[in-house]
Amino acid sequence: DQQVKQNSPSLSVQEGRISILNCDYTNSMFDYFLWYKKYPAEGPTFLISISSIKDKNEDGRFTVFLNKSAKHLSLHIVPSQPGDSAVYFCAASLTSGTYKYIFGTGTRLKVLA
Amino acid sequence: GAVVSQHPSRVICKSGTSVKIECRSLDFQATTMFWYRQFPKQSLMLMATSNEGSKATYEQGVEKDKFLINHASLTLSTLTVTSAHPEDSSFYICSARDLIRGYNEQFFGPGTRLTVL
């Protein structure tokens, strides 16, 4: 039972354009969401997070949008740069209890120069 | 920033041997550490949650006698894969939370590639 899904396994975007990565979840109890970037054979690097009390959080080129009614979040990267090419994972968490993360399946982003 | 290290980064062992992987938080105290494994082109799957000074909590389907976790101090957790078999070959990643500073984010180590021959 995959509680967090990223339905697009891969995405290609031209440099300078916007990259939009999507994530859906099934458990309405999740109240904290994060995006991580990962290169092969390395650990994930934290990018941006959002609490369920918000619907948008912005940090530089990265913006995360949360639609609780649709159980959907998205990561916007603008403008996209070749260095953004990596696998992006969304994660969902409960802030009560252990704070453990449930990761999505990942989306491989390729930014073309 | 919060730095987490793992050692070794890569290990190759024979079937039936045990392998220990260390996870250290270098500049903060981690009351909680997490162990994940990742198969090629798949997601990170949580194996267990490790709390300092207490027994680890394992996720469903993870054999606690096979994957021994010890969190003896606020900066060190170890994962021992006992009697390793080829199907245990995977990328193992730890993470840690800095609860004292109140960060919600987990900080991840660089991972350990285990290959069992």
PDB file of C-alpha atoms in Angstrom:
ATOM      1  CA  ASP A   1       0.000   0.000   0.000  1.00  0.00           C
ATOM      2  CA  GLN A   2       1.847   3.055  -1.287  1.00  0.00           C
ATOM      3  CA  GLN A   3       0.683   5.942   0.871  1.00  0.00           C
ATOM      4  CA  VAL A   4       2.772   8.508  -0.989  1.00  0.00           C
ATOM      5  CA  LYS A   5       2.962   8.398  -4.761  1.00  0.00           C
ATOM      6  CA  GLN A   6       4.824  10.272  -7.418  1.00  0.00           C
ATOM      7  CA  ASN A   7       3.160   9.236 -10.623  1.00  0.00           C
ATOM      8  CA  SER A   8       5.768  10.639 -12.972  1.00  0.00           C
ATOM      9  CA  PRO A   9       8.939   8.567 -12.838  1.00  0.00           C
ATOM     10  CA  SER A  10      10.782  11.070 -14.997  1.00  0.00           C
ATOM     11  CA  LEU A  11      10.553  14.614 -16.276  1.00  0.00           C
ATOM     12  CA  SER A  12      12.642  16.581 -18.793  1.00  0.00           C
ATOM     13  CA  VAL A  13      12.647  20.366 -18.798  1.00  0.00           C
ATOM     14  CA  GLN A  14      14.552  22.962 -20.747  1.00  0.00           C
ATOM     15  CA  GLU A  15      16.972  25.136 -18.811  1.00  0.00           C
ATOM     16  CA  GLY A  16      15.322  28.349 -17.640  1.00  0.00           C
ATOM     17  CA  ARG A  17      11.831  26.893 -17.718  1.00  0.00           C
ATOM     18  CA  ILE A  18       9.698  25.822 -14.787  1.00  0.00           C
ATOM     19  CA  SER A  19       9.879  22.279 -13.416  1.00  0.00           C
ATOM     20  CA  ILE A  20       6.766  20.993 -11.691  1.00  0.00           C
ATOM     21  CA  LEU A  21       7.001  17.785  -9.706  1.00  0.00           C
ATOM     22  CA  ASN A  22       3.869  16.258  -8.258  1.00  0.00           C
ATOM     23  CA  CYS A  23       3.107  14.092  -5.271  1.00  0.00           C
ATOM     24  CA  ASP A  24      -0.126  12.517  -3.997  1.00  0.00           C
ATOM     25  CA  TYR A  25      -0.825  10.983  -0.625  1.00  0.00           C
ATOM     26  CA  THR A  26      -3.660   8.945   0.788  1.00  0.00           C
ATOM     27  CA  ASN A  27      -3.442   9.436   4.551  1.00  0.00           C
ATOM     28  CA  SER A  28      -5.258  12.621   5.601  1.00  0.00           C
ATOM     29  CA  MET A  29      -3.496  12.490   8.965  1.00  0.00           C
ATOM     30  CA  PHE A  30      -0.163  13.506   7.442  1.00  0.00           C
ATOM     31  CA  ASP A  31       0.565  17.050   8.566  1.00  0.00           C
ATOM     32  CA  TYR A  32       4.078  17.774   7.415  1.00  0.00           C
ATOM     33  CA  PHE A  33       5.538  17.360   3.962  1.00  0.00           C
ATOM     34  CA  LEU A  34       9.037  17.637   2.591  1.00  0.00           C
ATOM     35  CA  TRP A  35      10.938  17.484  -0.651  1.00  0.00           C
ATOM     36  CA  TYR A  36      14.383  15.945  -0.924  1.00  0.00           C
ATOM     37  CA  LYS A  37      16.838  15.855  -3.784  1.00  0.00           C
ATOM     38  CA  LYS A  38      19.009  12.814  -4.302  1.00  0.00           C
ATOM     39  CA  TYR A  39      21.978  11.958  -6.475  1.00  0.00           C
ATOM     40  CA  PRO A  40      22.955   8.319  -7.128  1.00  0.00           C
ATOM     41  CA  ALA A  41      24.880   6.660  -4.308  1.00  0.00           C
ATOM     42  CA  GLU A  42      24.342   9.644  -2.011  1.00  0.00           C
ATOM     43  CA  GLY A  43      21.946  10.425   0.806  1.00  0.00           C
ATOM     44  CA  PRO A  44      18.966  12.715   0.188  1.00  0.00           C
ATOM     45  CA  THR A  45      19.412  16.447   0.663  1.00  0.00           C
ATOM     46  CA  PHE A  46      16.615  18.475   2.200  1.00  0.00           C
ATOM     47  CA  LEU A  47      15.098  21.087  -0.106  1.00  0.00           C
ATOM     48  CA  ILE A  48      11.924  22.534   1.320  1.00  0.00           C
ATOM     49  CA  SER A  49       9.050  21.617   3.610  1.00  0.00           C
ATOM     50  CA  ILE A  50       5.512  22.672   4.337  1.00  0.00           C
ATOM     51  CA  SER A  51       3.173  22.271   7.259  1.00  0.00           C
ATOM     52  CA  SER A  52      -0.427  21.324   6.684  1.00  0.00           C
ATOM     53  CA  ILE A  53      -1.557  24.666   8.098  1.00  0.00           C
ATOM     54  CA  LYS A  54      -0.091  26.353   5.032  1.00  0.00           C
ATOM     55  CA  ASP A  55      -0.785  25.999   1.345  1.00  0.00           C
ATOM     56  CA  LYS A  56       2.420  27.489   0.026  1.00  0.00           C
ATOM     57  CA  ASN A  57       6.034  27.821   1.059  1.00  0.00           C
ATOM     58  CA  GLU A  58       8.750  29.491  -0.956  1.00  0.00           C
ATOM     59  CA  ASP A  59      12.522  29.376  -0.694  1.00  0.00           C
ATOM     60  CA  GLY A  60      14.443  30.967  -3.506  1.00  0.00           C
ATOM     61  CA  ARG A  61      13.796  29.081  -6.731  1.00  0.00           C
ATOM     62  CA  PHE A  62      11.791  26.406  -4.922  1.00  0.00           C
ATOM     63  CA  THR A  63       8.115  26.660  -4.034  1.00  0.00           C
ATOM     64  CA  VAL A  64       5.983  23.922  -2.561  1.00  0.00           C
ATOM     65  CA  PHE A  65       2.207  24.013  -2.882  1.00  0.00           C
ATOM     66  CA  LEU A  66      -0.132  21.927  -0.749  1.00  0.00           C
ATOM     67  CA  ASN A  67      -3.738  21.125  -1.609  1.00  0.00           C
ATOM     68  CA  LYS A  68      -5.103  19.289   1.398  1.00  0.00           C
ATOM     69  CA  SER A  69      -8.532  18.621  -0.048  1.00  0.00           C
ATOM     70  CA  ALA A  70      -6.947  16.902  -3.030  1.00  0.00           C
ATOM     71  CA  LYS A  71      -4.189  15.331  -0.917  1.00  0.00           C
ATOM     72  CA  HIS A  72      -1.706  16.686  -3.389  1.00  0.00           C
ATOM     73  CA  LEU A  73       1.501  18.647  -3.215  1.00  0.00           C
ATOM     74  CA  SER A  74       3.802  19.945  -5.859  1.00  0.00           C
ATOM     75  CA  LEU A  75       7.300  21.351  -6.089  1.00  0.00           C
ATOM     76  CA  HIS A  76       7.973  24.171  -8.515  1.00  0.00           C
ATOM     77  CA  ILE A  77      11.517  24.991  -9.534  1.00  0.00           C
ATOM     78  CA  VAL A  78      11.953  28.182 -11.489  1.00  0.00           C
ATOM     79  CA  PRO A  79      14.109  28.838 -13.335  1.00  0.00           C
ATOM     80  CA  SER A  80      15.362  25.285 -13.758  1.00  0.00           C
ATOM     81  CA  GLN A  81      19.117  24.794 -13.994  1.00  0.00           C
ATOM     82  CA  PRO A  82      21.175  21.835 -15.235  1.00  0.00           C
ATOM     83  CA  GLY A  83      22.452  21.347 -11.682  1.00  0.00           C
ATOM     84  CA  ASP A  84      18.890  20.593 -10.616  1.00  0.00           C
ATOM     85  CA  SER A  85      19.050  17.291 -12.491  1.00  0.00           C
ATOM     86  CA  ALA A  86      18.545  14.607  -9.858  1.00  0.00           C
ATOM     87  CA  VAL A  87      15.885  12.363  -8.370  1.00  0.00           C
ATOM     88  CA  TYR A  88      13.346  14.212  -6.260  1.00  0.00           C
ATOM     89  CA  PHE A  89      11.460  12.502  -3.459  1.00  0.00           C
ATOM     90  CA  CYS A  90       8.498  13.866  -1.591  1.00  0.00           C
ATOM     91  CA  ALA A  91       7.943  12.674   1.948  1.00  0.00           C
ATOM     92  CA  ALA A  92       4.991  12.848   4.292  1.00  0.00           C
ATOM     93  CA  SER A  93       5.114  12.799   8.054  1.00  0.00           C
ATOM     94  CA  LEU A  94       3.068  12.970  11.206  1.00  0.00           C
ATOM     95  CA  THR A  95       4.423  15.546  13.658  1.00  0.00           C
ATOM     96  CA  SER A  96       3.100  13.577  16.569  1.00  0.00           C
ATOM     97  CA  GLY A  97       4.808  10.353  17.531  1.00  0.00           C
ATOM     98  CA  THR A  98       7.996   9.279  15.857  1.00  0.00           C
ATOM     99  CA  TYR A  99       8.004  11.792  12.980  1.00  0.00           C
ATOM    100  CA  LYS A 100       8.854   9.008  10.623  1.00  0.00           C
ATOM    101  CA  TYR A 101       8.763   9.764   6.932  1.00  0.00           C
ATOM    102  CA  ILE A 102       6.918   7.935   4.219  1.00  0.00           C
ATOM    103  CA  PHE A 103       8.704   8.579   0.952  1.00  0.00           C
ATOM    104  CA  GLY A 104       7.237   8.737  -2.497  1.00  0.00           C
ATOM    105  CA  THR A 105       8.609   6.713  -5.363  1.00  0.00           C
ATOM    106  CA  GLY A 106      10.718   9.538  -6.770  1.00  0.00           C
ATOM    107  CA  THR A 107      10.804  11.553  -9.984  1.00  0.00           C
ATOM    108  CA  ARG A 108      13.965  11.819 -12.037  1.00  0.00           C
ATOM    109  CA  LEU A 109      14.321  15.380 -13.279  1.00  0.00           C
ATOM    110  CA  LYS A 110      16.566  16.152 -16.206  1.00  0.00           C
ATOM    111  CA  VAL A 111      17.194  19.779 -17.029  1.00  0.00           C
ATOM    112  CA  LEU A 112      18.425  20.201 -20.564  1.00  0.00           C
ATOM    113  CA  ALA A 113      20.944  22.897 -21.338  1.00  0.00           C
TER     114      ALA A 113
ATOM    115  CA  GLY B   1      24.094  22.793   9.130  1.00  0.00           C
ATOM    116  CA  ALA B   2      23.523  19.359  10.547  1.00  0.00           C
ATOM    117  CA  VAL B   3      25.923  16.726   9.261  1.00  0.00           C
ATOM    118  CA  VAL B   4      25.422  12.986   9.375  1.00  0.00           C
ATOM    119  CA  SER B   5      28.156  10.559   8.424  1.00  0.00           C
ATOM    120  CA  GLN B   6      28.072   6.858   7.651  1.00  0.00           C
ATOM    121  CA  HIS B   7      30.812   4.302   7.683  1.00  0.00           C
ATOM    122  CA  PRO B   8      31.716   2.404   5.625  1.00  0.00           C
ATOM    123  CA  SER B   9      30.526   3.955   2.380  1.00  0.00           C
ATOM    124  CA  ARG B  10      30.850   0.654   0.588  1.00  0.00           C
ATOM    125  CA  VAL B  11      31.246  -2.919   1.793  1.00  0.00           C
ATOM    126  CA  ILE B  12      31.466  -6.255   0.043  1.00  0.00           C
ATOM    127  CA  CYS B  13      31.113  -9.386   2.115  1.00  0.00           C
ATOM    128  CA  LYS B  14      30.615 -13.100   1.760  1.00  0.00           C
ATOM    129  CA  SER B  15      27.262 -14.713   2.334  1.00  0.00           C
ATOM    130  CA  GLY B  16      26.780 -15.710   5.973  1.00  0.00           C
ATOM    131  CA  THR B  17      28.939 -12.995   7.479  1.00  0.00           C
ATOM    132  CA  SER B  18      27.746 -10.041   9.537  1.00  0.00           C
ATOM    133  CA  VAL B  19      28.268  -6.425   8.598  1.00  0.00           C
ATOM    134  CA  LYS B  20      28.096  -3.382  10.854  1.00  0.00           C
ATOM    135  CA  ILE B  21      27.225   0.074   9.533  1.00  0.00           C
ATOM    136  CA  GLU B  22      27.754   3.162  11.662  1.00  0.00           C
ATOM    137  CA  CYS B  23      25.742   6.354  11.555  1.00  0.00           C
ATOM    138  CA  ARG B  24      27.011   9.435  13.352  1.00  0.00           C
ATOM    139  CA  SER B  25      25.598  12.896  13.868  1.00  0.00           C
ATOM    140  CA  LEU B  26      28.674  15.114  13.766  1.00  0.00           C
ATOM    141  CA  ASP B  27      27.504  18.459  15.052  1.00  0.00           C
ATOM    142  CA  PHE B  28      24.275  17.791  16.889  1.00  0.00           C
ATOM    143  CA  GLN B  29      22.682  15.376  19.281  1.00  0.00           C
ATOM    144  CA  ALA B  30      20.285  12.973  17.645  1.00  0.00           C
ATOM    145  CA  THR B  31      17.745  11.534  20.028  1.00  0.00           C
ATOM    146  CA  THR B  32      16.137   9.740  17.110  1.00  0.00           C
ATOM    147  CA  MET B  33      17.793   8.095  14.131  1.00  0.00           C
ATOM    148  CA  PHE B  34      16.180   6.263  11.254  1.00  0.00           C
ATOM    149  CA  TRP B  35      17.429   3.480   9.009  1.00  0.00           C
ATOM    150  CA  TYR B  36      16.304   3.135   5.407  1.00  0.00           C
ATOM    151  CA  ARG B  37      17.152   0.873   2.544  1.00  0.00           C
ATOM    152  CA  GLN B  38      16.840   1.643  -1.123  1.00  0.00           C
ATOM    153  CA  PHE B  39      16.796  -0.839  -3.969  1.00  0.00           C
ATOM    154  CA  PRO B  40      17.820   0.380  -7.429  1.00  0.00           C
ATOM    155  CA  LYS B  41      15.358   2.846  -8.907  1.00  0.00           C
ATOM    156  CA  GLN B  42      13.020   2.463  -5.968  1.00  0.00           C
ATOM    157  CA  SER B  43      11.961   4.580  -3.036  1.00  0.00           C
ATOM    158  CA  LEU B  44      13.574   4.810   0.360  1.00  0.00           C
ATOM    159  CA  MET B  45      11.911   2.289   2.606  1.00  0.00           C
ATOM    160  CA  LEU B  46      11.992   2.909   6.338  1.00  0.00           C
ATOM    161  CA  MET B  47      13.345  -0.109   8.184  1.00  0.00           C
ATOM    162  CA  ALA B  48      13.373   1.063  11.780  1.00  0.00           C
ATOM    163  CA  THR B  49      13.324   4.011  14.134  1.00  0.00           C
ATOM    164  CA  SER B  50      16.084   4.131  16.690  1.00  0.00           C
ATOM    165  CA  ASN B  51      15.798   6.065  19.926  1.00  0.00           C
ATOM    166  CA  GLU B  52      18.800   6.655  22.130  1.00  0.00           C
ATOM    167  CA  GLY B  53      18.840   4.347  25.110  1.00  0.00           C
ATOM    168  CA  SER B  54      15.844   2.260  24.097  1.00  0.00           C
ATOM    169  CA  LYS B  55      14.966  -0.538  21.730  1.00  0.00           C
ATOM    170  CA  ALA B  56      14.448   0.231  18.081  1.00  0.00           C
ATOM    171  CA  THR B  57      11.000   0.150  16.540  1.00  0.00           C
ATOM    172  CA  TYR B  58      10.935  -1.922  13.380  1.00  0.00           C
ATOM    173  CA  GLU B  59       8.602  -1.479  10.460  1.00  0.00           C
ATOM    174  CA  GLN B  60       6.332  -4.286   9.413  1.00  0.00           C
ATOM    175  CA  GLY B  61       8.163  -6.970   7.504  1.00  0.00           C
ATOM    176  CA  VAL B  62      11.639  -6.060   8.787  1.00  0.00           C
ATOM    177  CA  GLU B  63      13.281  -8.856  10.767  1.00  0.00           C
ATOM    178  CA  LYS B  64      14.659  -7.393  13.976  1.00  0.00           C
ATOM    179  CA  ASP B  65      16.924 -10.379  14.588  1.00  0.00           C
ATOM    180  CA  LYS B  66      18.484  -9.944  11.185  1.00  0.00           C
ATOM    181  CA  PHE B  67      18.885  -6.177  11.285  1.00  0.00           C
ATOM    182  CA  LEU B  68      20.213  -5.359  14.733  1.00  0.00           C
ATOM    183  CA  ILE B  69      20.089  -1.706  15.676  1.00  0.00           C
ATOM    184  CA  ASN B  70      21.902  -0.125  18.570  1.00  0.00           C
ATOM    185  CA  HIS B  71      21.638   3.545  19.522  1.00  0.00           C
ATOM    186  CA  ALA B  72      24.032   3.699  22.419  1.00  0.00           C
ATOM    187  CA  SER B  73      24.713   7.428  22.426  1.00  0.00           C
ATOM    188  CA  LEU B  74      23.192  10.664  21.197  1.00  0.00           C
ATOM    189  CA  THR B  75      25.580  10.743  18.254  1.00  0.00           C
ATOM    190  CA  LEU B  76      25.887   7.112  17.175  1.00  0.00           C
ATOM    191  CA  SER B  77      23.564   4.435  15.886  1.00  0.00           C
ATOM    192  CA  THR B  78      24.684   1.161  14.354  1.00  0.00           C
ATOM    193  CA  LEU B  79      22.952  -1.270  12.037  1.00  0.00           C
ATOM    194  CA  THR B  80      24.285  -4.815  11.936  1.00  0.00           C
ATOM    195  CA  VAL B  81      23.147  -7.045   9.122  1.00  0.00           C
ATOM    196  CA  THR B  82      23.549 -10.532  10.556  1.00  0.00           C
ATOM    197  CA  SER B  83      24.192 -13.609   8.418  1.00  0.00           C
ATOM    198  CA  ALA B  84      23.982 -11.529   5.285  1.00  0.00           C
ATOM    199  CA  HIS B  85      22.666 -13.050   2.072  1.00  0.00           C
ATOM    200  CA  PRO B  86      22.732 -11.755  -1.507  1.00  0.00           C
ATOM    201  CA  GLU B  87      19.149 -10.488  -1.186  1.00  0.00           C
ATOM    202  CA  ASP B  88      20.365  -8.137   1.552  1.00  0.00           C
ATOM    203  CA  SER B  89      22.477  -6.310  -1.012  1.00  0.00           C
ATOM    204  CA  SER B  90      21.139  -2.781  -1.067  1.00  0.00           C
ATOM    205  CA  PHE B  91      21.878   0.864  -0.336  1.00  0.00           C
ATOM    206  CA  TYR B  92      21.418   1.563   3.359  1.00  0.00           C
ATOM    207  CA  ILE B  93      20.879   5.142   4.502  1.00  0.00           C
ATOM    208  CA  CYS B  94      20.521   6.559   7.985  1.00  0.00           C
ATOM    209  CA  SER B  95      19.037   9.851   9.058  1.00  0.00           C
ATOM    210  CA  ALA B  96      18.863  11.800  12.268  1.00  0.00           C
ATOM    211  CA  ARG B  97      16.671  14.415  13.830  1.00  0.00           C
ATOM    212  CA  ASP B  98      17.944  17.313  15.892  1.00  0.00           C
ATOM    213  CA  LEU B  99      15.124  17.394  18.391  1.00  0.00           C
ATOM    214  CA  ILE B 100      16.941  19.689  20.762  1.00  0.00           C
ATOM    215  CA  ARG B 101      16.947  22.463  18.203  1.00  0.00           C
ATOM    216  CA  GLY B 102      13.440  21.507  17.214  1.00  0.00           C
ATOM    217  CA  TYR B 103      14.053  20.800  13.548  1.00  0.00           C
ATOM    218  CA  ASN B 104      11.375  18.781  11.829  1.00  0.00           C
ATOM    219  CA  GLU B 105      13.709  17.770   9.060  1.00  0.00           C
ATOM    220  CA  GLN B 106      15.683  14.576   9.050  1.00  0.00           C
ATOM    221  CA  PHE B 107      19.300  14.943   7.987  1.00  0.00           C
ATOM    222  CA  PHE B 108      20.577  12.056   5.945  1.00  0.00           C
ATOM    223  CA  GLY B 109      23.909  10.324   5.809  1.00  0.00           C
ATOM    224  CA  PRO B 110      25.622   9.608   2.488  1.00  0.00           C
ATOM    225  CA  GLY B 111      24.587   5.963   2.511  1.00  0.00           C
ATOM    226  CA  THR B 112      26.349   2.600   2.540  1.00  0.00           C
ATOM    227  CA  ARG B 113      26.361   0.294  -0.448  1.00  0.00           C
ATOM    228  CA  LEU B 114      26.287  -3.328   0.745  1.00  0.00           C
ATOM    229  CA  THR B 115      27.065  -6.108  -1.686  1.00  0.00           C
ATOM    230  CA  VAL B 116      26.765  -9.680  -0.464  1.00  0.00           C
ATOM    231  CA  LEU B 117      28.451 -12.262  -2.642  1.00  0.00           C
TER     232      LEU B 117
END
